[in-house]
Tab-separated table of C-alpha atoms in Angstrom:
chain	number	residue	atom	x	y	z
O	14	MET	CA	-27.413	-11.001	3.156
O	15	GLU	CA	-27.546	-14.658	2.258
O	16	ALA	CA	-26.143	-17.595	4.149
O	17	ARG	CA	-25.443	-21.143	3.137
O	18	ILE	CA	-26.049	-23.628	5.978
O	19	GLU	CA	-23.347	-26.308	6.183
O	20	ASN	CA	-22.976	-29.352	8.387
O	21	LEU	CA	-19.221	-29.276	8.970
O	22	THR	CA	-17.312	-32.490	9.541
O	23	GLU	CA	-14.398	-32.317	11.942
O	24	LYS	CA	-11.290	-30.458	10.728
O	25	LYS	CA	-7.744	-30.780	12.060
O	26	LEU	CA	-5.818	-27.516	11.985
O	27	LEU	CA	-2.176	-26.712	12.656
O	28	GLY	CA	-0.882	-23.205	13.264
O	29	LYS	CA	-0.287	-20.523	15.844
O	30	HIS	CA	-2.502	-18.482	18.134
O	31	LEU	CA	-2.410	-15.330	20.225
O	32	ASP	CA	-4.761	-14.114	22.934
O	33	MET	CA	-6.297	-10.768	22.033
O	34	SER	CA	-9.454	-8.652	22.192
O	35	PHE	CA	-11.265	-6.682	19.541
O	36	ILE	CA	-9.830	-3.516	21.126
O	37	GLU	CA	-6.265	-4.901	21.343
O	38	ASN	CA	-6.136	-6.582	17.942
O	39	LYS	CA	-2.910	-8.528	17.254
O	40	THR	CA	-3.992	-10.167	13.993
O	41	PHE	CA	-1.169	-8.616	11.939
O	42	GLN	CA	1.423	-9.775	14.478
O	43	LEU	CA	-0.059	-13.305	14.455
O	44	TRP	CA	-0.036	-13.695	10.666
O	45	SER	CA	3.411	-12.090	10.409
O	46	SER	CA	4.772	-14.823	12.682
O	47	PHE	CA	2.850	-17.668	10.970
O	48	MET	CA	3.255	-17.042	7.215
O	49	PRO	CA	7.091	-17.290	7.015
O	50	ARG	CA	6.867	-20.729	8.691
O	51	ARG	CA	3.833	-22.077	6.846
O	52	LYS	CA	5.979	-24.178	4.474
O	53	GLU	CA	7.258	-26.190	7.486
O	54	ILE	CA	3.819	-27.840	7.626
O	55	LYS	CA	4.238	-30.851	5.331
O	56	ASN	CA	0.807	-32.514	5.592
O	57	SER	CA	-1.550	-29.666	4.710
O	58	LEU	CA	-4.618	-30.766	2.742
O	59	ASP	CA	-4.716	-27.718	0.432
O	60	SER	CA	-3.447	-24.139	0.142
O	61	ASN	CA	-6.362	-22.591	2.103
O	62	LEU	CA	-5.603	-20.420	5.120
O	63	TYR	CA	-7.820	-20.411	8.204
O	64	SER	CA	-8.256	-17.381	10.419
O	65	LEU	CA	-10.088	-18.591	13.550
O	66	GLU	CA	-11.485	-17.165	16.744
O	67	VAL	CA	-12.050	-19.379	19.752
O	68	PHE	CA	-14.285	-17.422	22.110
O	69	PRO	CA	-14.944	-18.337	25.758
O	70	ALA	CA	-18.448	-19.706	26.443
O	71	GLY	CA	-21.000	-16.883	26.626
O	72	HIS	CA	-18.703	-14.359	24.903
O	73	PHE	CA	-21.606	-12.944	22.874
O	74	ASP	CA	-24.164	-12.957	25.716
O	75	ASN	CA	-22.856	-9.688	27.162
O	76	PHE	CA	-20.545	-8.610	24.399
O	77	ASP	CA	-17.605	-6.445	25.456
O	78	PRO	CA	-14.922	-5.604	22.867
O	79	ASN	CA	-12.300	-5.723	25.683
O	80	ASN	CA	-12.936	-9.431	26.414
O	81	THR	CA	-10.100	-11.691	25.277
O	82	PHE	CA	-10.274	-14.695	22.973
O	83	GLN	CA	-7.850	-16.876	20.992
O	84	LYS	CA	-7.086	-15.834	17.409
O	85	TRP	CA	-5.517	-18.529	15.185
O	86	ALA	CA	-3.627	-18.537	11.907
O	87	ALA	CA	-3.673	-22.108	10.577
O	88	VAL	CA	-3.959	-24.595	7.745
O	89	GLU	CA	-5.949	-27.824	7.577
O	90	VAL	CA	-3.845	-30.988	7.923
O	91	SER	CA	-4.421	-34.706	7.447
O	92	ASP	CA	-3.067	-35.617	10.897
O	93	PHE	CA	-1.001	-34.339	13.824
O	94	GLU	CA	2.033	-36.570	13.192
O	95	ASN	CA	4.590	-33.821	12.491
O	96	ILE	CA	4.116	-30.580	14.410
O	97	PRO	CA	6.777	-27.897	13.764
O	98	SER	CA	8.223	-26.220	16.866
O	99	GLU	CA	6.159	-23.400	18.356
O	100	MET	CA	3.055	-24.519	16.426
O	101	GLU	CA	-0.109	-25.981	17.947
O	102	THR	CA	-3.051	-28.142	16.985
O	103	LEU	CA	-6.738	-27.314	17.028
O	104	VAL	CA	-9.737	-29.494	16.161
O	105	ILE	CA	-12.927	-27.889	14.864
O	106	PRO	CA	-15.654	-30.325	15.949
O	107	ASN	CA	-18.598	-31.419	13.796
O	108	GLY	CA	-21.440	-28.957	13.751
O	109	LEU	CA	-23.751	-26.613	11.943
O	110	TYR	CA	-22.373	-23.411	10.385
O	111	ALA	CA	-23.806	-20.415	8.569
O	112	VAL	CA	-21.424	-19.536	5.743
O	113	PHE	CA	-21.231	-16.015	4.299
O	114	LEU	CA	-19.187	-14.637	1.431
O	115	HIS	CA	-17.281	-11.434	2.191
O	116	LYS	CA	-16.408	-9.554	-1.004
O	117	GLY	CA	-13.959	-6.685	-0.800
O	118	PRO	CA	-10.807	-5.776	1.097
O	119	ALA	CA	-10.083	-7.531	4.377
O	120	THR	CA	-10.184	-4.114	6.083
O	121	GLU	CA	-13.950	-3.995	5.371
O	122	ALA	CA	-14.787	-7.456	6.740
O	123	TYR	CA	-16.079	-5.848	9.960
O	124	GLN	CA	-19.044	-4.601	7.903
O	125	THR	CA	-19.924	-8.151	6.883
O	126	TYR	CA	-19.590	-9.382	10.492
O	127	HIS	CA	-21.766	-6.496	11.682
O	128	SER	CA	-24.504	-7.469	9.198
O	129	ILE	CA	-24.290	-11.123	10.259
O	130	PHE	CA	-24.697	-10.350	13.960
O	131	THR	CA	-27.172	-7.438	13.788
O	132	GLU	CA	-29.308	-8.445	10.793
O	133	TRP	CA	-29.018	-12.052	9.654
O	134	LEU	CA	-28.673	-13.848	12.996
O	135	PRO	CA	-31.504	-12.056	14.885
O	136	ASN	CA	-33.864	-12.708	11.934
O	137	SER	CA	-32.920	-16.355	11.550
O	138	GLU	CA	-34.001	-19.499	13.361
O	139	TYR	CA	-30.448	-19.833	14.775
O	140	THR	CA	-28.273	-18.577	17.586
O	141	VAL	CA	-24.471	-18.601	17.915
O	142	ASP	CA	-22.973	-21.885	19.167
O	143	ASP	CA	-19.845	-22.212	21.338
O	144	ARG	CA	-17.470	-23.575	18.690
O	145	PRO	CA	-14.722	-21.843	16.703
O	146	HIS	CA	-15.620	-19.081	14.248
O	147	PHE	CA	-13.419	-18.958	11.186
O	148	ALA	CA	-12.726	-17.469	7.783
O	149	VAL	CA	-11.406	-19.534	4.888
O	150	MET	CA	-9.050	-17.759	2.539
O	151	ASP	CA	-8.509	-19.621	-0.716
O	152	GLU	CA	-7.172	-18.447	-4.096
O	153	ARG	CA	-9.941	-15.807	-4.277
O	154	TYR	CA	-8.503	-14.009	-1.238
O	155	LYS	CA	-6.382	-10.985	-2.153
O	156	LYS	CA	-6.148	-9.141	1.201
O	157	ASP	CA	-6.777	-5.444	0.404
O	158	ASP	CA	-7.959	-5.896	-3.176
O	159	PRO	CA	-11.571	-4.714	-3.748
O	160	ASN	CA	-12.179	-7.992	-5.674
O	161	SER	CA	-11.004	-10.185	-2.803
O	162	GLU	CA	-13.355	-12.900	-1.478
O	163	GLU	CA	-13.319	-15.039	1.658
O	164	GLU	CA	-15.814	-17.298	3.360
O	165	ILE	CA	-16.915	-16.503	6.906
O	166	TRP	CA	-18.114	-19.507	8.939
O	167	ILE	CA	-20.233	-18.796	12.028
O	168	PRO	CA	-21.132	-21.725	14.320
O	169	ILE	CA	-24.879	-21.920	14.833
O	170	LYS	CA	-27.549	-23.990	16.568
O	171	HIS	CA	-31.326	-23.890	16.372
O	172	ARG	CA	-32.975	-21.508	18.794
O	173	PRO	CA	-34.473	-23.242	21.822
């Protein structure tokens, strides 16, 4: 598994979020409520979709799939001037990320995440940082198509 290390500059996102856990996954519900209203966002920078997780500090120290976190469906915007009703803003701060390419249906992304957290990360010079995790879905993303591709961005910092 290969990673590209990126120094991300701040991103402004606009979208919706739900609190959920890995056991009580509400991702489908979240995207079903966001996608019909996506066109109401007039200042998006491109057509990319962002699927984000905002985990509480220390979430991965004693991992429990029942612990809750925020899951976001969003797009990147130029500013927060016009926010449609029932939508929210989120800023991804500057920072270091390990970027992985997931190839295959979205339903198999858990395999890529498993490899990142059990193989790549423990054998790297990095540890997970407390910033949002996200996937970028551009024109290569085709949901359940075996040829689908999406980028997975994991926030990292150098090990102490």
